[in-house]
XYZ file of C-alpha atoms in Angstrom:
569
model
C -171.869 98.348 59.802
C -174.350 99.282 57.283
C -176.252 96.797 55.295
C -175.481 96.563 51.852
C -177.782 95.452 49.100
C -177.513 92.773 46.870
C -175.960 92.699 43.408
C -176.620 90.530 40.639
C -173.145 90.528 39.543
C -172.417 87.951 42.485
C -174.193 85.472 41.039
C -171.208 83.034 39.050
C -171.786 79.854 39.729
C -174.909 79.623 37.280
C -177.179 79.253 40.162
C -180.640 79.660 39.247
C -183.784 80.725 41.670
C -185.908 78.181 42.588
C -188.465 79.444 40.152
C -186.317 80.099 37.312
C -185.436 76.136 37.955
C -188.956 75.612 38.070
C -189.413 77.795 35.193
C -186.689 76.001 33.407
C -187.985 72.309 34.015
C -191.901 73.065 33.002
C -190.318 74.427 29.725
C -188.186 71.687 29.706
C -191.053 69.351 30.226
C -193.449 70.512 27.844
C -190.768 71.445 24.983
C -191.876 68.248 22.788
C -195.338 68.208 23.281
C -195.715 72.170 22.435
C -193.761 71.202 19.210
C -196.194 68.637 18.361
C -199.338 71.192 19.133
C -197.681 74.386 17.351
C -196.927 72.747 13.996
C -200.381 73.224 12.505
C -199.974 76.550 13.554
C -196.652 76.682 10.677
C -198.817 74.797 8.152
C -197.348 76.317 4.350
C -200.249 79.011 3.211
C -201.574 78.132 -0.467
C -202.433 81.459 -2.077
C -204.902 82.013 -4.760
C -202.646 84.145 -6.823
C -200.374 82.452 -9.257
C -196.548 82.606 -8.665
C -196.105 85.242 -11.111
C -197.876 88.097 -9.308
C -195.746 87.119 -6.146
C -193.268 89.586 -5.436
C -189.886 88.421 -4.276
C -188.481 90.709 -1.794
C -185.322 90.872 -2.281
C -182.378 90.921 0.888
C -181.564 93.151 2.681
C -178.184 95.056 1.894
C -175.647 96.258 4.186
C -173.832 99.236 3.267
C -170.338 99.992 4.870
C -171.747 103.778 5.615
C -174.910 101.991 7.109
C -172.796 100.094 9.421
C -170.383 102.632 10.677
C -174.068 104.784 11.555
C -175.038 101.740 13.157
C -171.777 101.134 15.145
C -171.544 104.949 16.186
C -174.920 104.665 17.593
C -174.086 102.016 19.250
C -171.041 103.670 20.861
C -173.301 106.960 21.452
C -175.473 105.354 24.156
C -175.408 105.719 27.017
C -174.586 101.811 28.353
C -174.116 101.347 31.904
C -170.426 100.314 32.363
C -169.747 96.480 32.896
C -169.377 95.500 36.359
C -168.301 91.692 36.379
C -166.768 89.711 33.812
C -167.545 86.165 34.361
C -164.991 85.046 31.527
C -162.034 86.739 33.088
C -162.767 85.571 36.512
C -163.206 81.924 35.444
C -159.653 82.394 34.288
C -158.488 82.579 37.113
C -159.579 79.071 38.074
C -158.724 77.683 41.754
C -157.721 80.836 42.976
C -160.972 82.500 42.750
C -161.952 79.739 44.900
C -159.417 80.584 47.170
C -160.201 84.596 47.119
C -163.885 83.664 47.784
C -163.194 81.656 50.462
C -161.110 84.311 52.194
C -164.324 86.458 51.531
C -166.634 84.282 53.289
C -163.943 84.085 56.237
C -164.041 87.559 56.579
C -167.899 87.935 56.892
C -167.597 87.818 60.512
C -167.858 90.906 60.812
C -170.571 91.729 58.450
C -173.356 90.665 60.861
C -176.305 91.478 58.485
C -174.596 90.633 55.387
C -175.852 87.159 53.170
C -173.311 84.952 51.936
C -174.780 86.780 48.466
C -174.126 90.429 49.465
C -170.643 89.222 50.479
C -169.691 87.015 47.073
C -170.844 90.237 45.364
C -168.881 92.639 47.230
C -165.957 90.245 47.178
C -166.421 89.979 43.061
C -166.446 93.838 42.849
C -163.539 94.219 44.463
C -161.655 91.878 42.212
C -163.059 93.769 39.015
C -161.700 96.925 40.514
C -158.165 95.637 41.050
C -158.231 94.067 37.319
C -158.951 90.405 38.307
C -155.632 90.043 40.573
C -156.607 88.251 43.440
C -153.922 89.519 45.737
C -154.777 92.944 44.623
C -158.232 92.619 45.289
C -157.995 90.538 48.734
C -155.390 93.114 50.174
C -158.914 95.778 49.402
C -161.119 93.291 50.542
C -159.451 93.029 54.012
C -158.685 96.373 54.178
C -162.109 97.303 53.942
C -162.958 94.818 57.425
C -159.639 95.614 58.848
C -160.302 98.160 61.974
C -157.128 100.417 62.894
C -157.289 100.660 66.877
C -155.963 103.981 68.399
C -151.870 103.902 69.220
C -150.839 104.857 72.547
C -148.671 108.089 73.691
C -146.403 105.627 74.798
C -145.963 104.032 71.485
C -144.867 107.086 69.272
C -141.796 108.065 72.046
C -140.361 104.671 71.331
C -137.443 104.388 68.936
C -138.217 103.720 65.740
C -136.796 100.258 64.237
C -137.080 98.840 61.005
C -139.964 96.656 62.262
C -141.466 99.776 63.700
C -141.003 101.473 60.221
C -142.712 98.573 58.390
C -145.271 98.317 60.855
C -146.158 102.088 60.262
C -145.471 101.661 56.699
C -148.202 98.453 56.264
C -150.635 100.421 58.933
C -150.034 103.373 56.471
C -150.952 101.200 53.299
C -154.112 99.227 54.641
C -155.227 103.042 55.304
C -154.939 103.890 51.436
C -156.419 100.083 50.417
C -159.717 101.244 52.734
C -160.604 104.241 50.955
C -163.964 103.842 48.696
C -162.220 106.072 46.136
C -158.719 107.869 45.285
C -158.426 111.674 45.362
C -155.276 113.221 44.313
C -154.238 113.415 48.036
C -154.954 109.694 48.279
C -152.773 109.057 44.627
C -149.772 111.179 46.500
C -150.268 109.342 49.730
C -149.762 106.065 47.535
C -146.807 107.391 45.673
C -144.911 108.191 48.740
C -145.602 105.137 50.293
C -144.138 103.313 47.113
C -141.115 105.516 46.781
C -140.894 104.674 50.598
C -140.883 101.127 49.603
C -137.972 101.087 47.070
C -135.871 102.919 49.075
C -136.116 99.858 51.701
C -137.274 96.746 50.009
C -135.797 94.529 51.691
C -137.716 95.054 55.212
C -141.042 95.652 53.503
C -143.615 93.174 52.890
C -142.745 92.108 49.456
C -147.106 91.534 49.062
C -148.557 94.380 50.075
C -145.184 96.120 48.307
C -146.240 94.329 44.684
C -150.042 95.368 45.494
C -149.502 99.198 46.072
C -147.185 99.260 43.082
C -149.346 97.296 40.493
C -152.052 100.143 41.789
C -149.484 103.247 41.430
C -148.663 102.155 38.236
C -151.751 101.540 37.063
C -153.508 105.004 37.784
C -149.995 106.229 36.415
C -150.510 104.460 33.403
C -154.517 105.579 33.250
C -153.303 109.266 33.951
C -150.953 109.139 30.840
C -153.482 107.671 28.343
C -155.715 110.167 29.406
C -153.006 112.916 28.403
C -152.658 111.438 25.008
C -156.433 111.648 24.421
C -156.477 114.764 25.433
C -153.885 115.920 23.204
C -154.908 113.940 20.571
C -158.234 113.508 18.650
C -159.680 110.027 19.565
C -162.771 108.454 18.913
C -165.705 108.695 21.653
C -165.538 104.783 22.178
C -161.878 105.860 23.546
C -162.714 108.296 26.007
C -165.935 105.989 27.571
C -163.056 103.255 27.740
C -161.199 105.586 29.882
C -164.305 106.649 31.801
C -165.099 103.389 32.695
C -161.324 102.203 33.522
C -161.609 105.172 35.922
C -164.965 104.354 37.147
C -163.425 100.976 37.755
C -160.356 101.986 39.861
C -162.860 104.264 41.807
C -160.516 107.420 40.957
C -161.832 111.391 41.480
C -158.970 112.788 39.659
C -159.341 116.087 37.256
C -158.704 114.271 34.127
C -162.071 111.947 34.903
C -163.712 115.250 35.094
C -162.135 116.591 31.727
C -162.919 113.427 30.131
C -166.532 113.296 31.305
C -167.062 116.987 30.193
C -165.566 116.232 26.937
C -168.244 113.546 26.220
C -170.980 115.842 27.572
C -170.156 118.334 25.326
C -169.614 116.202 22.300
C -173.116 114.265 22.878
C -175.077 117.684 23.671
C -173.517 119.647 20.885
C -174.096 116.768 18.414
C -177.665 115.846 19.472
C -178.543 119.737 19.090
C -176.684 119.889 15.517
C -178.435 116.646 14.454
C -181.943 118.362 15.864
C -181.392 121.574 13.454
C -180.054 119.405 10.505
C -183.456 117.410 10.848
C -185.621 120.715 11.531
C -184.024 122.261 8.506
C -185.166 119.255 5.939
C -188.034 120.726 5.601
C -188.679 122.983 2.722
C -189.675 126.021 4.585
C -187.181 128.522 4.461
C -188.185 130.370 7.888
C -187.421 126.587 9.590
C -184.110 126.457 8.421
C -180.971 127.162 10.861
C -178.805 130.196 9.928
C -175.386 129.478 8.503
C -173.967 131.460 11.426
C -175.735 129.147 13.679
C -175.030 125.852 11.801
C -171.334 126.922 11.756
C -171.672 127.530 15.617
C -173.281 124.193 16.393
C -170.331 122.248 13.730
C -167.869 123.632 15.634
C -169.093 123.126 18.864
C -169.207 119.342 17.764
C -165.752 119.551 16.629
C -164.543 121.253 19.792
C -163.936 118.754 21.848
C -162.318 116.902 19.019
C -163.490 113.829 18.925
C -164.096 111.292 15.208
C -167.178 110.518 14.673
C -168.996 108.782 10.878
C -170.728 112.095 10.333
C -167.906 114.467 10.831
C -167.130 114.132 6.671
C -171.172 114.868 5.720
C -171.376 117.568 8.295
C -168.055 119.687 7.004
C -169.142 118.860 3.699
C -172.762 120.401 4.519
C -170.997 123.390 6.129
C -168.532 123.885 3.661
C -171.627 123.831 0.821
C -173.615 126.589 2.903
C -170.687 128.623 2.920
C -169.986 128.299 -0.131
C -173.554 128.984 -1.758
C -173.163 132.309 0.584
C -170.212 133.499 -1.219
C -171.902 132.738 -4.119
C -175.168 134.896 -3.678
C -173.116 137.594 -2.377
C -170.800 137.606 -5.242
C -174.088 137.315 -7.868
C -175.582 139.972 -5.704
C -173.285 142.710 -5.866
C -172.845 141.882 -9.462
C -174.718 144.317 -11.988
C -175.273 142.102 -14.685
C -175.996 138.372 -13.587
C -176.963 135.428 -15.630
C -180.852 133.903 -15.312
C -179.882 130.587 -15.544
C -177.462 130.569 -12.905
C -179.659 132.516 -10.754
C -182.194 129.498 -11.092
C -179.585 126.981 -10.573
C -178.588 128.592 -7.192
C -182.119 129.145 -6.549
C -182.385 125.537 -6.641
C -178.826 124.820 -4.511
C -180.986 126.861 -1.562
C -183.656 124.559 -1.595
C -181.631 121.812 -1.376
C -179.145 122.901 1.546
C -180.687 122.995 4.983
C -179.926 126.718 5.691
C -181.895 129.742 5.657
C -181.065 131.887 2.919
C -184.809 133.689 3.185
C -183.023 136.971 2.680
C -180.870 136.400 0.134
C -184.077 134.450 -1.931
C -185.826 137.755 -1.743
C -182.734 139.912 -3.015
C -182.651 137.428 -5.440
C -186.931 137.359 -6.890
C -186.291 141.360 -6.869
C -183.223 140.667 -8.875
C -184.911 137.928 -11.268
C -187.658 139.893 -11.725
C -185.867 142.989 -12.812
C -184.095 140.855 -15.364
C -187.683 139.506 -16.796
C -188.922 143.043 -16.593
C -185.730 143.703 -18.615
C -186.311 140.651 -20.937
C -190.331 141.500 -21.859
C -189.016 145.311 -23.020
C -186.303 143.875 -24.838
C -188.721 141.478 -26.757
C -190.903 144.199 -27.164
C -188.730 146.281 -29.142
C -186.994 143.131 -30.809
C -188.745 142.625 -34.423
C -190.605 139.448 -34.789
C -188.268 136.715 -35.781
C -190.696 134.242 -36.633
C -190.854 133.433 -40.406
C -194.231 134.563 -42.303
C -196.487 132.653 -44.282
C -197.168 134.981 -46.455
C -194.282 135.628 -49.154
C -195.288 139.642 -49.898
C -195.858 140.662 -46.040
C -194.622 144.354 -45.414
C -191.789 145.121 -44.389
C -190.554 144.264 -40.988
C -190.996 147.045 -38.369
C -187.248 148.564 -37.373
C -185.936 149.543 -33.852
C -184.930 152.343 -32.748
C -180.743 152.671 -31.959
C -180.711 154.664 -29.222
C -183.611 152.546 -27.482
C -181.856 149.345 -28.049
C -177.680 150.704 -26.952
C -179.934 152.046 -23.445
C -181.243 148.527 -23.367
C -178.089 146.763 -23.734
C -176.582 149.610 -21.360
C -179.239 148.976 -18.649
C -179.349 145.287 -18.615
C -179.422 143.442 -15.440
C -178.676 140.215 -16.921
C -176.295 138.387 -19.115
C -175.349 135.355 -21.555
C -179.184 135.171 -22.687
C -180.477 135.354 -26.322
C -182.042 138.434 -26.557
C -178.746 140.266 -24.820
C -176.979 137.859 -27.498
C -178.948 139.502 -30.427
C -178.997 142.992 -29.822
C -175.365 143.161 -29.423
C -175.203 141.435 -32.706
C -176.983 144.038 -33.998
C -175.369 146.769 -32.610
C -172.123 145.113 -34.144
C -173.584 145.019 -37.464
C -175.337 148.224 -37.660
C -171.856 149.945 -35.967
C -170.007 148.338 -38.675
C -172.387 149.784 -41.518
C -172.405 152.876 -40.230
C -168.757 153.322 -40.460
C -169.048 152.250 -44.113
C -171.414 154.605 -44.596
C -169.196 157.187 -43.018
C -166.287 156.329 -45.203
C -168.341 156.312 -48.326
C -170.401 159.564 -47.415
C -166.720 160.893 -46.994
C -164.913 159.816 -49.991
C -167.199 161.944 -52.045
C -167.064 162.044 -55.605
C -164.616 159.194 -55.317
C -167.220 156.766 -54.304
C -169.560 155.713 -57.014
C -173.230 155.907 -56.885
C -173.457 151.833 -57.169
C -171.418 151.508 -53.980
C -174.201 154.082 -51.969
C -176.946 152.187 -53.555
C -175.407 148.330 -52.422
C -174.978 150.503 -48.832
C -178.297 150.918 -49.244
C -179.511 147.494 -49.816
C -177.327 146.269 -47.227
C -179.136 148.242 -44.934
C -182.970 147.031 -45.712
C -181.054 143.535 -43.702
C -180.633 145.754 -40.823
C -183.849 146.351 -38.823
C -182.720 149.446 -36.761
C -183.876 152.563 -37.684
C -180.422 154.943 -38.233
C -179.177 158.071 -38.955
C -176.686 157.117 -41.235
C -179.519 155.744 -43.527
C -181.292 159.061 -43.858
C -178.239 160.358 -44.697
C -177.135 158.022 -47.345
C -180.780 158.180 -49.035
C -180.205 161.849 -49.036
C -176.304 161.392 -50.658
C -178.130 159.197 -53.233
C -180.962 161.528 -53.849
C -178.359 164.276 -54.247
C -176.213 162.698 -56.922
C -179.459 161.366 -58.636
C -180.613 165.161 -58.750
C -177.718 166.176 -60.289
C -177.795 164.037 -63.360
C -181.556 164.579 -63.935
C -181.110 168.181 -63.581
C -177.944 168.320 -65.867
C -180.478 166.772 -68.379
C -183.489 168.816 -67.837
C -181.046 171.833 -68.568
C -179.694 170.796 -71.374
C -182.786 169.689 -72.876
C -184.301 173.624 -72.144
C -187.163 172.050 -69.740
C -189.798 174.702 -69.212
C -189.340 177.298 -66.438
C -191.860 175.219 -64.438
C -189.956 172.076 -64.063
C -186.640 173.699 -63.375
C -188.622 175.448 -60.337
C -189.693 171.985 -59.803
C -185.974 170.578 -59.718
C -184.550 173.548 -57.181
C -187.465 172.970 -54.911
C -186.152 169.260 -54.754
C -182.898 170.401 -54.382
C -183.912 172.268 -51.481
C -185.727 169.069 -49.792
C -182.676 167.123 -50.313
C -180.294 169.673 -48.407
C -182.447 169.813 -45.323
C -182.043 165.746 -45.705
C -177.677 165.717 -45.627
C -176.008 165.816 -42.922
C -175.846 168.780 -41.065
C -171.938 169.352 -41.707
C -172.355 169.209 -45.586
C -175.413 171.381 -46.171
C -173.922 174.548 -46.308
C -171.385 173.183 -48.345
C -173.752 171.252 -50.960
C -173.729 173.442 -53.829
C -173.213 171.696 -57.100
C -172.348 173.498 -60.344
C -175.432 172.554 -62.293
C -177.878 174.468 -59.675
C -175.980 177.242 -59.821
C -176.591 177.054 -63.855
C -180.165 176.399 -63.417
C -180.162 179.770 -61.579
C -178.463 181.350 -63.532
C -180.426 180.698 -66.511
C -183.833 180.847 -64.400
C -182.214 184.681 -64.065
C -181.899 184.847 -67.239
C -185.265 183.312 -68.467
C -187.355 185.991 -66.329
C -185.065 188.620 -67.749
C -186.122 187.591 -70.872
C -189.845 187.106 -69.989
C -189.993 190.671 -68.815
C -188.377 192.084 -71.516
C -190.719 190.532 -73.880
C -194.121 191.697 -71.878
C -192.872 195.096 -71.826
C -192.754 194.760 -75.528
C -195.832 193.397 -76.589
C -197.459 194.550 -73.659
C -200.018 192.961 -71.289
C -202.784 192.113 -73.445
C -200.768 190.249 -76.477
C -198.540 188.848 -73.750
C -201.654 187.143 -72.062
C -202.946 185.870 -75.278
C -199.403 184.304 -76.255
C -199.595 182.559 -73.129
C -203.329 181.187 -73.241
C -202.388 179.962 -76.699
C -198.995 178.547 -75.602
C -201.043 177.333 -72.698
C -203.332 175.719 -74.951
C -201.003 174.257 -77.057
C -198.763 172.802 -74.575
C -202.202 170.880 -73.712
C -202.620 169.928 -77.329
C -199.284 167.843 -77.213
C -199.558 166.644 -74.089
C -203.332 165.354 -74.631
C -201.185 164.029 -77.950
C -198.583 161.965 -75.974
C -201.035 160.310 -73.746
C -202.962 159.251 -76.945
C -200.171 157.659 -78.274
């Protein structure tokens, strides 16, 4: 028989090494004199500064989140499983005794082994059979049981009920020797159980109680592993479960499911945690992708176990995704507002996912909007108040120039978007006074055109509509002057001078109503401009050319005379 090495979890009696005693007792020894020595060494320090430049650190808080990290970290290493627990077997009180005993019987035929390597051995076995002694010594002699070879002679006898429980206990001693149990070993077992209820009463009722206890056991481990497998459990569950089959020395597939599942889980959450940490940074090129991170958070929840983080993780996810809708919304959007731009310019920084393309989408977006907002300024009249109280007169805009501005503009909700649409408001809604008033002809009166007028001095955008009102004004101020001038028998000079006025104005209506602006009083002025020149002629041919020139140098001369006359006075 192999030699097998010694284990530390043998060791319950408290025994100590002969030089941890020695250890022990020089401690021991010395404990009173080292507290005399080491006392100047915890002398109170006097410091120089007074008490009120001494900080007082205050204690140390515990926060529930902090100790649910702590306690998950705790349950996320990797702890060897316990072997021996010395409690549980000092339970058991003079029958461990007795089970150790029956070990040390059996050492016989261990030839190599120390009375050490057999206690531990012998303690093993009863923490794989749950700290029942009868369990565990039925194992233990198992395990230096030898089955000798049956005869031919043997197996053509008839079989008797001792015969039957002879090959039934031969049958179980061969399941209680194996080092570990397979799922042909677990059926072997079963049978053999089911084989003992059916005859109870000429079986051993020991070794009967000890293969059942062990049946249902691994049945019971078997089922629990079902409902965690079904179910989402904690990772403290499934390690229990590990170790319980670790314990039992069991190779069955739901051991290997449930060590898979906490392979996964720890390699899938050590890699999320590493590209959660690598994407703190601020660098945008460091960052994981939101495909990835979503890839690595579901891995982690795939083999669905609870963990503290799971809540900050989906709430992480859920923000990426979110801020992803988000810029792809804004960026398929024409018209987007700056502000919110910056905000989720600010949201990317702050969420540990690259969004590098989208942030450069977005600069070419911002900076057609600025580009955008500089023009619009530029055309915008200074709104700033003057210090001087006669300034000129503000410089208008141009209509067109400011709807292809309002048209074209990448962004929205900001002042200078506000403004201009105010404007184009306003100046729509005097324009379609204007067109009323143009329109009502002589039913509008020339007080209303002129208030139009003022109202539009208010407006600074350069429009149409004004020329033509100025022109509507002009026009009905022309008439009365030259209704005046003709009555009064101006000279032919100044009635030329009033139908060359006439003429300006008409090119200044609107197209539509020139043709038709023809008022009564220039037809009269023509008419007696026709009639003046008639005259005129009629006269030279008369006096002829020479007295006709001298009539007009001295009419010239005293037309002169009386105006030289009126400036005097």
């Amino acid at each position: 028989m192999s030699r097998r090495g010694a284990s530390t979890a043998g060791d319950t009696g408290g025994d100590q090494s002969p030089r941890e005693r020695s250890n022990s007792t020089s401690s021991a020894g010395t404990s009173t004199g080292a507290a005399t020595t080491a006392s100047p060494q915890f002398a109170t320090l006097h410091s120089r500064v007074g008490k009120r430049y001494q900080a007082a650190i205050p204690e140390i808080l515990t926060s529930a989140a902090d100790a649910g990290e702590l306690l998950y970290k705790q349950q996320a290493l990797q702890s060897p499983r316990p072997r021996f627990s010395p409690n549980r077997a000092q339970e058991l009180g003079p029958e461990l005794e007795k089970y150790l005993k029956l070990a040390r019987s059996l050492r016989d035929g261990a030839t190599f082994d120390t009375q050490e390597q057999v206690e531990t051995l012998a303690l093993q076995h009863l923490h794989r059979f749950d700290y029942n002694p009868t369990d565990a010594a039925c194992s233990l002699y198992a395990r230096h049981s030898i089955e000798l070879p049956t005869s031919a002679g043997e197996h053509q006898t008839k079989s008797t009920s001792a015969e039957e429980t002879k090959k039934w206990i031969l049958a179980f001693y061969r399941c209680m020797r194996r080092t570990n149990v397979d799922a042909q070993g677990l059926e072997q077992m079963r049978v053999l159980h089911e084989k003992a209820q059916g005859s109870a009463e000429t079986m051993p009722p020991t070794e009967t109680g000890v293969l059942a206890r062990l049946v249902r056991r691994i049945t019971k481990w078997r089922e629990q592993c079902g409902t965690a497998q079904r179910e989402k459990v904690e990772r403290a569950r499934l390690l229990q479960l590990l170790h319980q089959a670790e314990d039992m020395e069991v190779i069955l597939p739901e051991k290997e499911a449930i060590a898979y599942r906490i392979r996964a889980f720890d390699s899938a959450l050590t890699q999320l945690k590493e590209a959660l940490e690598r994407s703190s940074k601020r660098h945008q090129n460091k960052k994981v992708g939101l495909s990835e991170l979503d890839a690595l958070f579901e891995a982690v929840m795939a083999p669905r176990l609870v963990f503290p983080e799971e809540g900050s993780f989906r709430a992480t996810v859920d923000e990426a995704k979110d801020l992803k809708h988000t810029i792809e919304k804004m960026l398929t959007e024409e018209k987007v507002s700056l502000p919110v731009m910056r905000d989720v310019l600010a949201k990317i920084e702050l969420v540990p996912v690259n969004f590098e393309q989208e942030v450069d989408q977005f600069q070419k977006k911002m900076l057609n909007a600025q580009t955008w907002l500089a023009k619009a300024r530029k055309c915008m009249p200074n709104r700033r108040a003057t210090r001087r109280a006669g300034g000129a007169d503000p410089k208008k805009m141009d209509l067109k120039a400011i709807r292809a501005l309002v048209e074209d503009a990448p962004c929205e909700n900001s002042t200078e978007m506000f403004e201009m649409q105010d404007l184009l408001d306003c100046a729509d809604e005097w324009a379609a006074k204007v067109k009323e008033a143009i329109e009502g002809g002589a039913d509008v009166q020339l007080e209303r055109l002129k208030d139009l007028l003022d109202e539009a001095k208010d407006i600074p955008v350069v429009m149409d509509e004004q020329k033509y009102l100025e022109a509507e004004i002009a026009a009905r101020e022309w008439c009365t002057t030259a209704a005046l001038k003709l009555a009064s028998r101006k000279s032919i000079e100044e009635m030329e001078e009033l139908l060359s006025k006439a003429k300006e104005i008409r090119e200044r209506i609107h197209p539509k109503k020139q043709s038709r602006w023809k008022p009564q009083v220039e037809r009269d002025i023509n008419a007696s401009m026709d009639q003046a020149r008639k005259w005129v002629n009629e006269l030279r041919d008369h006096l002829g050319f020479t007295a006709f020139d001298k009539m007009n140098h001295r009419l010239g001369d005293c037309r002169r005379y009386e105006q030289n006359d009126l400036h005097r006075h």
